[in-house]
């Protein structure tokens, strides 16, 4: 499967959508549960399964085998054929395992199904839907602004529920809904049946829990997962309004961004509204601004003799090799050796396990600070920075919005992502270490160039991050309270 790198998420998304649509056309209603269409949930299920393990797409390829016979060759069919061929002799074993897991899952689901009677004081609250502990922490600022007495966490993992409870929030206890076999139309022997059951069971758990707690509204963070999608459908069935908060940049509009099941989409700026509307046109879009950014992006002229550079790392992955990572380390070393007044903050990605910068910091104990994400907020990092350097981090766009000039080290096309601040003149793109050193030196000694870039950054900020008036959180909270009818 080593040749799949060219496809990335976009071709995989197109393939999954084509296959699911083919199944839906050939077997109308087979992906439904009664009046509920699980089609979009199925797309997300397969996308997040196959994005790192393409062979997990094989049940869908099997169920939609007729699609390939009538489809001309393209990048999409090439991906289809490569997945189909890889490990084909073990396909029967994988399918057998899938059905066994499904049987065990159904038995466990029925055996563990429970109904609870929630206390009256947690009914009709604003529901915050968290698929993992990271989103519980994301919601914390909003929960504090709303007031703990007004919110109730709906968590899909034990860890997320535990974290929410440890922070003092009320957490809904799962209360699954009964399976109505009469509403299932997909044949049991279909290759899609295990995936269908996984999506359906998630829906039944979420719908049963919502029905029990009767939230006034349901709030989602980013909302791209299969769990988010079926929760949105469950809320819609009970006429519970739904609101989705932007928490990322949607760098690639993969399956999770297609036909999102939310009534209101709260976005930082108009640039993101236009992006999301491409595939989710029916929602109501509201521009709020980004509550995590500083109010002002004004910065003084840079002083070449005293510069703080923030290095944003990324974990080594299929887009970023160890060689690429070490080039960033080399650039940092060269900057420190050539600029006496240079100070560096290294902001490592939360899942970056490489120790190269840790070792480099021991060589420059007076010049390098490891700005750990647990103790250094993004606001604190940006307030300390004069320039930033990194690959495709979302934070480089946020750097431009904070008035800190970013340098994007683009060693490959994948090292630059939406919203592409460099295309708006709001960042400087460099192709290697030497080019980066020259570009940084040139910028530090050219106030006119700095002023032009800052003007571009201001326009970029308005387009993608909305108004910088300090009222973003206020607008979001007002929308949530107004939507829920809670005051």
Short mmCIF file of C-alpha atoms in Angstrom, two decimals:
data_model
loop_
_atom_site.label_atom_id
_atom_site.label_comp_id
_atom_site.label_asym_id
_atom_site.label_seq_id
_atom_site.Cartn_x
_atom_site.Cartn_y
_atom_site.Cartn_z
CA UNK A 1 0.00 0.00 0.00
CA UNK A 2 3.00 2.33 -0.16
CA UNK A 3 1.80 3.96 -3.41
CA UNK A 4 -1.35 5.37 -1.82
CA UNK A 5 0.38 8.54 -0.67
CA UNK A 6 -0.59 10.40 -3.84
CA UNK A 7 -4.30 9.94 -3.12
CA UNK A 8 -4.42 11.26 0.40
CA UNK A 9 -7.81 12.09 1.87
CA UNK A 10 -9.47 13.75 -1.13
CA UNK A 11 -9.34 10.78 -3.50
CA UNK A 12 -10.37 8.44 -0.69
CA UNK A 13 -13.34 10.69 0.06
CA UNK A 14 -14.39 10.72 -3.59
CA UNK A 15 -14.09 6.94 -3.81
CA UNK A 16 -16.14 6.31 -0.66
CA UNK A 17 -18.84 8.73 -1.77
CA UNK A 18 -19.07 7.08 -5.21
CA UNK A 19 -19.30 3.58 -3.73
CA UNK A 20 -21.90 4.50 -1.09
CA UNK A 21 -24.00 6.31 -3.71
CA UNK A 22 -23.82 3.24 -5.95
CA UNK A 23 -25.05 0.98 -3.14
CA UNK A 24 -27.81 3.45 -2.29
CA UNK A 25 -28.97 3.54 -5.93
CA UNK A 26 -28.84 -0.24 -6.36
CA UNK A 27 -30.54 -1.05 -3.04
CA UNK A 28 -32.82 1.89 -2.17
CA UNK A 29 -33.37 2.18 1.57
CA UNK A 30 -30.77 -0.47 2.48
CA UNK A 31 -28.68 2.11 4.34
CA UNK A 32 -31.68 3.45 6.26
CA UNK A 33 -33.06 2.61 9.66
CA UNK A 34 -36.75 3.25 9.28
CA UNK A 35 -37.00 6.90 8.22
CA UNK A 36 -33.41 7.67 9.24
CA UNK A 37 -30.72 7.58 6.57
CA UNK A 38 -27.42 6.27 7.93
CA UNK A 39 -25.72 6.90 4.59
CA UNK A 40 -23.60 9.84 5.76
CA UNK A 41 -22.73 8.01 8.96
CA UNK A 42 -21.55 5.07 6.86
CA UNK A 43 -19.35 7.34 4.75
CA UNK A 44 -17.68 8.72 7.86
CA UNK A 45 -17.31 5.25 9.35
CA UNK A 46 -15.42 4.00 6.31
CA UNK A 47 -13.40 7.18 5.85
CA UNK A 48 -11.99 7.25 9.37
CA UNK A 49 -11.37 3.49 9.24
CA UNK A 50 -9.61 3.52 5.87
CA UNK A 51 -7.69 6.79 6.02
CA UNK A 52 -4.83 5.01 7.82
CA UNK A 53 -5.71 1.40 6.93
CA UNK A 54 -7.02 1.38 3.34
CA UNK A 55 -7.66 -2.37 3.43
CA UNK A 56 -10.56 -1.71 5.84
CA UNK A 57 -12.45 -0.31 2.86
CA UNK A 58 -12.75 -3.79 1.32
CA UNK A 59 -16.29 -4.57 2.58
CA UNK A 60 -17.52 -1.47 0.76
CA UNK A 61 -15.58 -2.43 -2.38
CA UNK A 62 -17.17 -5.88 -2.23
CA UNK A 63 -20.70 -4.52 -1.75
CA UNK A 64 -20.24 -2.06 -4.65
CA UNK A 65 -18.33 -4.32 -7.02
CA UNK A 66 -20.57 -3.33 -9.93
CA UNK A 67 -19.45 0.31 -9.68
CA UNK A 68 -15.97 -0.44 -10.98
CA UNK A 69 -17.27 -2.26 -14.07
CA UNK A 70 -19.01 0.87 -15.34
CA UNK A 71 -16.47 3.51 -14.28
CA UNK A 72 -13.65 4.80 -16.54
CA UNK A 73 -10.11 4.73 -15.17
CA UNK A 74 -9.02 7.66 -12.99
CA UNK A 75 -7.09 8.37 -9.80
CA UNK A 76 -10.19 7.20 -7.95
CA UNK A 77 -10.40 3.83 -9.73
CA UNK A 78 -6.63 3.39 -9.35
CA UNK A 79 -7.05 3.70 -5.60
CA UNK A 80 -9.98 1.27 -5.74
CA UNK A 81 -7.93 -1.31 -7.66
CA UNK A 82 -4.89 -0.97 -5.41
CA UNK A 83 -6.93 -1.56 -2.26
CA UNK A 84 -8.76 -4.46 -3.90
CA UNK A 85 -5.56 -6.25 -4.88
CA UNK A 86 -3.63 -5.73 -1.64
CA UNK A 87 -3.91 -8.76 0.66
CA UNK A 88 -6.77 -10.26 -1.37
CA UNK A 89 -6.05 -13.81 -0.20
CA UNK A 90 -6.93 -12.80 3.35
CA UNK A 91 -10.17 -11.02 2.44
CA UNK A 92 -12.36 -13.97 3.40
CA UNK A 93 -10.74 -14.14 6.85
CA UNK A 94 -11.20 -10.41 7.44
CA UNK A 95 -14.84 -10.68 6.41
CA UNK A 96 -15.41 -13.63 8.74
CA UNK A 97 -13.85 -11.67 11.59
CA UNK A 98 -16.09 -8.74 10.79
CA UNK A 99 -19.24 -10.81 11.04
CA UNK A 100 -18.07 -12.45 14.27
CA UNK A 101 -17.38 -9.05 15.80
CA UNK A 102 -20.82 -7.89 14.69
CA UNK A 103 -22.55 -10.81 16.37
CA UNK A 104 -20.59 -10.22 19.58
CA UNK A 105 -21.28 -6.48 19.38
CA UNK A 106 -25.02 -7.01 19.01
CA UNK A 107 -25.08 -9.49 21.91
CA UNK A 108 -23.10 -7.14 24.10
CA UNK A 109 -25.30 -4.22 23.09
CA UNK A 110 -28.50 -6.06 24.00
CA UNK A 111 -27.03 -7.48 27.20
CA UNK A 112 -25.67 -4.14 28.43
CA UNK A 113 -28.58 -2.02 27.27
CA UNK A 114 -29.91 0.01 30.14
CA UNK A 115 -32.40 2.70 30.87
CA UNK A 116 -31.86 5.29 33.57
CA UNK A 117 -34.08 7.89 35.14
CA UNK A 118 -32.06 11.12 35.19
CA UNK A 119 -32.50 13.65 38.00
CA UNK A 120 -34.90 16.45 37.10
CA UNK A 121 -32.24 19.14 37.60
CA UNK A 122 -30.19 17.94 34.58
CA UNK A 123 -33.08 17.83 32.11
CA UNK A 124 -33.44 20.38 29.29
CA UNK A 125 -29.88 21.68 29.57
CA UNK A 126 -27.53 22.67 26.76
CA UNK A 127 -25.91 19.43 25.61
CA UNK A 128 -22.20 19.45 24.75
CA UNK A 129 -21.30 16.44 22.59
CA UNK A 130 -17.73 15.22 23.15
CA UNK A 131 -16.32 12.26 21.22
CA UNK A 132 -13.11 12.26 23.27
CA UNK A 133 -11.37 13.95 26.18
CA UNK A 134 -9.74 16.56 23.92
CA UNK A 135 -13.14 17.96 23.02
CA UNK A 136 -14.18 18.02 26.66
CA UNK A 137 -11.25 20.36 27.25
CA UNK A 138 -12.13 22.35 24.14
CA UNK A 139 -15.64 22.92 25.50
CA UNK A 140 -14.41 23.95 28.96
CA UNK A 141 -14.13 27.65 28.11
CA UNK A 142 -17.64 27.68 26.64
CA UNK A 143 -19.05 25.70 29.56
CA UNK A 144 -17.57 28.20 31.99
CA UNK A 145 -19.06 31.12 30.08
CA UNK A 146 -22.49 29.45 29.94
CA UNK A 147 -22.42 28.36 33.58
CA UNK A 148 -22.07 24.77 34.79
CA UNK A 149 -25.69 24.66 35.87
CA UNK A 150 -26.81 25.16 32.25
CA UNK A 151 -24.78 22.43 30.51
CA UNK A 152 -24.74 18.64 30.31
CA UNK A 153 -21.97 16.63 28.66
CA UNK A 154 -22.88 13.79 26.29
CA UNK A 155 -19.70 11.70 25.97
CA UNK A 156 -19.08 8.72 23.68
CA UNK A 157 -16.08 7.33 25.58
CA UNK A 158 -15.48 6.43 29.20
CA UNK A 159 -12.36 8.59 29.24
CA UNK A 160 -14.23 11.67 28.01
CA UNK A 161 -16.97 11.15 30.58
CA UNK A 162 -14.38 10.71 33.33
CA UNK A 163 -12.57 13.91 32.37
CA UNK A 164 -15.82 15.89 32.24
CA UNK A 165 -16.88 14.54 35.64
CA UNK A 166 -13.47 15.32 37.15
CA UNK A 167 -13.89 18.93 35.98
CA UNK A 168 -17.16 19.15 37.87
CA UNK A 169 -19.60 18.91 34.96
CA UNK A 170 -22.82 16.91 34.83
CA UNK A 171 -22.50 13.94 32.45
CA UNK A 172 -25.38 12.07 30.82
CA UNK A 173 -25.54 8.35 31.55
CA UNK A 174 -25.94 6.27 28.41
CA UNK A 175 -29.45 4.93 27.89
CA UNK A 176 -29.68 2.92 24.66
CA UNK A 177 -32.81 2.62 22.56
CA UNK A 178 -34.19 -0.80 21.55
CA UNK A 179 -33.39 -2.15 18.09
CA UNK A 180 -36.46 -2.47 15.90
CA UNK A 181 -35.53 -5.23 13.46
CA UNK A 182 -38.44 -4.25 11.20
CA UNK A 183 -36.62 -1.01 10.38
CA UNK A 184 -33.47 -2.80 9.16
CA UNK A 185 -33.54 -3.42 5.39
CA UNK A 186 -29.89 -4.31 4.71
CA UNK A 187 -29.44 -8.09 4.22
CA UNK A 188 -27.58 -9.76 7.07
CA UNK A 189 -25.16 -11.41 4.63
CA UNK A 190 -24.23 -8.12 2.98
CA UNK A 191 -20.54 -7.22 3.29
CA UNK A 192 -21.73 -3.87 4.68
CA UNK A 193 -23.72 -5.37 7.54
CA UNK A 194 -20.96 -5.16 10.21
CA UNK A 195 -20.32 -1.48 9.41
CA UNK A 196 -24.06 -0.78 9.29
CA UNK A 197 -24.52 -2.35 12.73
CA UNK A 198 -21.66 -0.28 14.20
CA UNK A 199 -23.24 2.95 12.92
CA UNK A 200 -26.76 1.90 13.94
CA UNK A 201 -25.74 1.00 17.47
CA UNK A 202 -24.08 4.38 17.90
CA UNK A 203 -27.28 6.02 16.72
CA UNK A 204 -29.43 3.99 19.11
CA UNK A 205 -27.19 4.81 22.09
CA UNK A 206 -27.15 8.52 21.34
CA UNK A 207 -30.83 8.77 20.48
CA UNK A 208 -31.85 6.85 23.59
CA UNK A 209 -29.70 9.06 25.80
CA UNK A 210 -30.99 12.29 24.23
CA UNK A 211 -34.59 11.12 24.58
CA UNK A 212 -33.95 10.50 28.27
CA UNK A 213 -32.32 13.86 29.05
CA UNK A 214 -34.26 16.05 26.60
CA UNK A 215 -31.51 18.66 25.97
CA UNK A 216 -32.65 22.13 24.94
CA UNK A 217 -30.01 22.13 22.20
CA UNK A 218 -27.00 20.04 21.20
CA UNK A 219 -23.61 21.63 20.56
CA UNK A 220 -20.83 19.98 18.54
CA UNK A 221 -17.14 20.77 18.10
CA UNK A 222 -16.07 20.56 14.43
CA UNK A 223 -18.59 17.74 14.00
CA UNK A 224 -16.87 15.57 11.41
CA UNK A 225 -16.93 12.14 13.09
CA UNK A 226 -19.44 9.36 12.51
CA UNK A 227 -20.62 9.84 16.11
CA UNK A 228 -21.23 13.56 15.50
CA UNK A 229 -23.22 12.83 12.36
CA UNK A 230 -25.57 10.26 13.89
CA UNK A 231 -25.98 12.44 16.99
CA UNK A 232 -27.06 15.28 14.72
CA UNK A 233 -29.58 12.95 13.07
CA UNK A 234 -30.84 11.78 16.46
CA UNK A 235 -31.35 15.38 17.58
CA UNK A 236 -33.17 16.18 14.34
CA UNK A 237 -35.56 13.27 14.92
CA UNK A 238 -36.58 14.77 18.26
CA UNK A 239 -36.56 18.36 16.92
CA UNK A 240 -33.68 19.33 19.15
CA UNK A 241 -31.80 22.26 17.56
CA UNK A 242 -28.13 21.66 16.81
CA UNK A 243 -25.16 24.06 16.70
CA UNK A 244 -21.69 23.28 15.40
CA UNK A 245 -18.70 25.30 16.61
CA UNK A 246 -15.64 25.67 14.42
CA UNK A 247 -12.58 24.20 16.14
CA UNK A 248 -10.30 23.50 13.16
CA UNK A 249 -9.59 24.79 9.69
CA UNK A 250 -11.06 22.01 7.54
CA UNK A 251 -7.79 21.72 5.62
CA UNK A 252 -9.19 18.88 3.53
CA UNK A 253 -12.93 18.63 3.01
CA UNK A 254 -13.07 14.90 3.58
CA UNK A 255 -16.14 12.74 4.21
CA UNK A 256 -16.71 14.32 7.61
CA UNK A 257 -17.48 17.70 6.03
CA UNK A 258 -20.08 16.36 3.58
CA UNK A 259 -23.74 17.12 4.37
CA UNK A 260 -23.16 17.83 8.07
CA UNK A 261 -26.34 17.27 10.08
CA UNK A 262 -26.45 20.56 11.99
CA UNK A 263 -28.93 23.45 11.94
CA UNK A 264 -26.42 26.22 12.65
CA UNK A 265 -22.75 26.38 11.67
CA UNK A 266 -20.78 28.93 13.68
CA UNK A 267 -17.66 29.98 11.78
CA UNK A 268 -14.74 32.29 12.54
CA UNK A 269 -14.89 34.25 9.27
CA UNK A 270 -16.49 34.44 5.85
CA UNK A 271 -13.63 32.52 4.22
CA UNK A 272 -14.57 29.46 6.24
CA UNK A 273 -18.28 29.96 5.59
CA UNK A 274 -17.66 29.81 1.83
CA UNK A 275 -15.51 26.72 2.28
CA UNK A 276 -17.97 24.71 4.36
CA UNK A 277 -20.98 25.76 2.28
CA UNK A 278 -19.58 23.82 -0.68
CA UNK A 279 -20.67 20.53 0.85
CA UNK A 280 -23.13 21.57 3.58
CA UNK A 281 -25.29 24.22 1.89
CA UNK A 282 -28.52 23.91 3.87
CA UNK A 283 -27.32 25.00 7.32
CA UNK A 284 -27.62 28.51 8.73
CA UNK A 285 -24.14 30.07 8.83
CA UNK A 286 -23.18 32.59 11.50
CA UNK A 287 -19.86 34.47 11.66
CA UNK A 288 -18.58 34.84 15.22
CA UNK A 289 -14.84 35.47 15.07
CA UNK A 290 -12.28 33.23 16.76
CA UNK A 291 -12.50 33.50 20.57
CA UNK A 292 -8.99 32.09 21.06
CA UNK A 293 -7.10 34.87 19.27
CA UNK A 294 -5.86 38.15 20.76
CA UNK A 295 -8.07 41.19 20.15
CA UNK A 296 -5.47 43.13 18.17
CA UNK A 297 -2.90 42.01 15.61
CA UNK A 298 -0.82 45.19 15.79
CA UNK A 299 2.95 44.67 16.04
CA UNK A 300 5.86 47.09 16.19
CA UNK A 301 8.66 47.09 13.64
CA UNK A 302 10.98 44.14 14.22
CA UNK A 303 14.33 44.74 15.90
CA UNK A 304 17.03 42.66 14.09
CA UNK A 305 19.21 42.60 17.21
CA UNK A 306 16.52 41.11 19.43
CA UNK A 307 14.18 38.58 17.80
CA UNK A 308 12.06 35.78 19.25
CA UNK A 309 11.29 33.03 16.73
CA UNK A 310 8.68 30.37 17.50
CA UNK A 311 9.22 26.97 15.90
CA UNK A 312 6.01 24.96 15.47
CA UNK A 313 6.67 21.24 14.99
CA UNK A 314 4.55 18.47 13.51
CA UNK A 315 4.83 14.74 14.31
CA UNK A 316 6.56 12.55 11.75
CA UNK A 317 3.86 11.05 9.50
CA UNK A 318 3.15 10.11 5.89
CA UNK A 319 3.35 13.78 4.86
CA UNK A 320 6.36 14.67 6.99
CA UNK A 321 9.42 12.42 7.03
CA UNK A 322 12.15 12.25 9.63
CA UNK A 323 14.40 13.96 7.09
CA UNK A 324 11.96 16.84 6.79
CA UNK A 325 11.78 17.13 10.57
CA UNK A 326 15.57 17.28 10.88
CA UNK A 327 15.71 20.05 8.27
CA UNK A 328 13.59 22.17 10.61
CA UNK A 329 16.01 21.34 13.45
CA UNK A 330 18.94 22.31 11.20
CA UNK A 331 17.28 25.61 10.32
CA UNK A 332 16.84 26.40 14.01
CA UNK A 333 20.49 25.66 14.71
CA UNK A 334 21.62 27.87 11.83
CA UNK A 335 19.39 30.73 12.99
CA UNK A 336 20.88 30.62 16.47
CA UNK A 337 24.45 30.42 15.21
CA UNK A 338 24.06 33.32 12.77
CA UNK A 339 21.98 35.71 14.89
CA UNK A 340 23.43 36.73 18.22
CA UNK A 341 20.16 38.29 19.32
CA UNK A 342 17.97 35.37 18.26
CA UNK A 343 15.87 33.58 20.91
CA UNK A 344 13.79 30.50 20.05
CA UNK A 345 10.60 29.09 21.54
CA UNK A 346 9.91 25.52 20.41
CA UNK A 347 6.22 24.67 20.49
CA UNK A 348 6.07 20.92 19.92
CA UNK A 349 2.89 19.36 18.62
CA UNK A 350 1.08 17.45 21.42
CA UNK A 351 1.79 14.09 19.75
CA UNK A 352 5.31 14.91 18.53
CA UNK A 353 7.58 12.35 20.20
CA UNK A 354 10.83 13.31 18.44
CA UNK A 355 13.58 14.43 20.86
CA UNK A 356 15.75 16.38 18.39
CA UNK A 357 14.64 19.76 19.70
CA UNK A 358 15.03 18.60 23.29
CA UNK A 359 18.65 17.73 22.51
CA UNK A 360 19.17 20.99 20.67
CA UNK A 361 17.90 22.89 23.71
CA UNK A 362 20.71 21.40 25.79
CA UNK A 363 23.22 22.94 23.35
CA UNK A 364 21.59 26.37 23.66
CA UNK A 365 20.25 26.53 27.23
CA UNK A 366 20.17 30.33 27.22
CA UNK A 367 18.54 30.70 23.81
CA UNK A 368 15.96 27.91 23.49
CA UNK A 369 12.80 27.55 25.55
CA UNK A 370 10.63 24.46 25.14
CA UNK A 371 7.14 25.97 25.23
CA UNK A 372 5.10 22.96 26.32
CA UNK A 373 1.47 23.16 25.20
CA UNK A 374 0.26 22.24 28.69
CA UNK A 375 1.81 25.32 30.27
CA UNK A 376 2.16 27.71 27.32
CA UNK A 377 -1.17 28.84 25.88
CA UNK A 378 -1.28 29.85 22.23
CA UNK A 379 -1.96 33.42 23.32
CA UNK A 380 1.16 33.44 25.49
CA UNK A 381 3.27 32.00 22.68
CA UNK A 382 2.05 34.59 20.17
CA UNK A 383 2.54 37.46 22.58
CA UNK A 384 6.17 36.35 22.98
CA UNK A 385 6.84 35.89 19.25
CA UNK A 386 8.24 38.17 16.56
CA UNK A 387 8.19 35.55 13.77
CA UNK A 388 7.07 31.93 13.48
CA UNK A 389 8.42 29.02 11.40
CA UNK A 390 6.92 25.62 10.63
CA UNK A 391 5.41 23.30 8.06
CA UNK A 392 1.66 23.00 7.51
CA UNK A 393 0.48 23.71 11.06
CA UNK A 394 -2.92 25.37 11.49
CA UNK A 395 -1.11 27.61 13.92
CA UNK A 396 0.79 29.34 11.10
CA UNK A 397 -2.51 30.77 9.85
CA UNK A 398 -3.35 31.75 13.41
CA UNK A 399 0.08 33.37 13.62
CA UNK A 400 -0.82 35.64 10.72
CA UNK A 401 -4.10 36.45 12.46
CA UNK A 402 -2.16 37.35 15.60
CA UNK A 403 0.08 39.78 13.72
CA UNK A 404 3.14 37.53 13.94
CA UNK A 405 4.75 37.03 10.52
CA UNK A 406 4.88 33.30 9.64
CA UNK A 407 7.43 31.48 7.49
CA UNK A 408 6.14 28.27 5.89
CA UNK A 409 8.87 25.71 5.22
CA UNK A 410 7.41 24.06 2.12
CA UNK A 411 9.61 21.11 1.22
CA UNK A 412 6.68 19.36 -0.50
CA UNK A 413 3.22 20.41 -1.69
CA UNK A 414 1.67 18.77 1.38
CA UNK A 415 3.53 21.22 3.63
CA UNK A 416 1.10 24.04 2.90
CA UNK A 417 -2.59 23.83 3.74
CA UNK A 418 -5.84 25.78 3.67
CA UNK A 419 -6.39 28.66 4.20
CA UNK A 420 -2.97 29.16 2.54
CA UNK A 421 -1.84 32.44 4.14
CA UNK A 422 1.12 32.59 1.72
CA UNK A 423 -1.31 32.90 -1.22
CA UNK A 424 -2.78 35.97 0.45
CA UNK A 425 0.61 37.56 1.04
CA UNK A 426 0.10 36.93 4.77
CA UNK A 427 3.03 34.49 5.12
CA UNK A 428 6.41 33.93 3.51
CA UNK A 429 6.99 30.60 1.77
CA UNK A 430 10.52 29.14 1.71
CA UNK A 431 11.73 25.95 0.05
CA UNK A 432 14.86 25.04 2.04
CA UNK A 433 17.16 26.10 4.87
CA UNK A 434 19.21 28.55 2.79
CA UNK A 435 16.12 30.22 1.37
CA UNK A 436 14.66 30.50 4.86
CA UNK A 437 17.80 32.13 6.27
CA UNK A 438 17.90 34.66 3.44
CA UNK A 439 14.17 35.43 3.73
CA UNK A 440 14.31 35.93 7.49
CA UNK A 441 17.40 38.15 7.24
CA UNK A 442 15.79 40.20 4.50
CA UNK A 443 12.57 40.68 6.44
CA UNK A 444 14.28 41.69 9.68
CA UNK A 445 16.11 44.49 7.89
CA UNK A 446 13.28 45.77 5.70
CA UNK A 447 10.57 47.75 7.57
CA UNK A 448 8.72 48.43 4.32
CA UNK A 449 8.38 44.71 3.57
CA UNK A 450 7.19 44.15 7.14
CA UNK A 451 4.51 46.82 6.73
CA UNK A 452 3.23 45.31 3.46
CA UNK A 453 2.98 41.84 4.98
CA UNK A 454 1.16 43.21 8.01
CA UNK A 455 -1.41 44.86 5.75
CA UNK A 456 -1.94 41.53 3.99
CA UNK A 457 -2.21 39.75 7.35
CA UNK A 458 -4.91 42.20 8.46
CA UNK A 459 -7.01 41.44 5.36
CA UNK A 460 -6.38 37.72 5.75
CA UNK A 461 -7.48 37.90 9.39
CA UNK A 462 -10.74 39.64 8.57
CA UNK A 463 -11.57 37.13 5.83
CA UNK A 464 -10.84 33.94 7.74
CA UNK A 465 -10.90 34.79 11.44
CA UNK A 466 -13.65 37.39 11.49
CA UNK A 467 -13.94 40.51 13.61
CA UNK A 468 -11.15 41.00 16.14
CA UNK A 469 -13.19 43.07 18.59
CA UNK A 470 -12.94 40.75 21.58
CA UNK A 471 -16.62 39.78 21.35
CA UNK A 472 -16.34 36.40 19.63
CA UNK A 473 -17.09 34.42 22.78
CA UNK A 474 -19.96 36.76 23.58
CA UNK A 475 -21.51 36.14 20.15
CA UNK A 476 -21.14 32.38 20.48
CA UNK A 477 -22.69 32.25 23.95
CA UNK A 478 -25.55 34.51 22.84
CA UNK A 479 -26.28 32.15 19.93
CA UNK A 480 -26.25 29.06 22.16
CA UNK A 481 -28.55 30.63 24.74
CA UNK A 482 -30.90 32.03 22.10
CA UNK A 483 -31.06 28.69 20.27
CA UNK A 484 -31.76 26.75 23.46
CA UNK A 485 -34.19 29.26 24.90
CA UNK A 486 -32.24 29.24 28.17
CA UNK A 487 -31.43 32.57 29.82
#
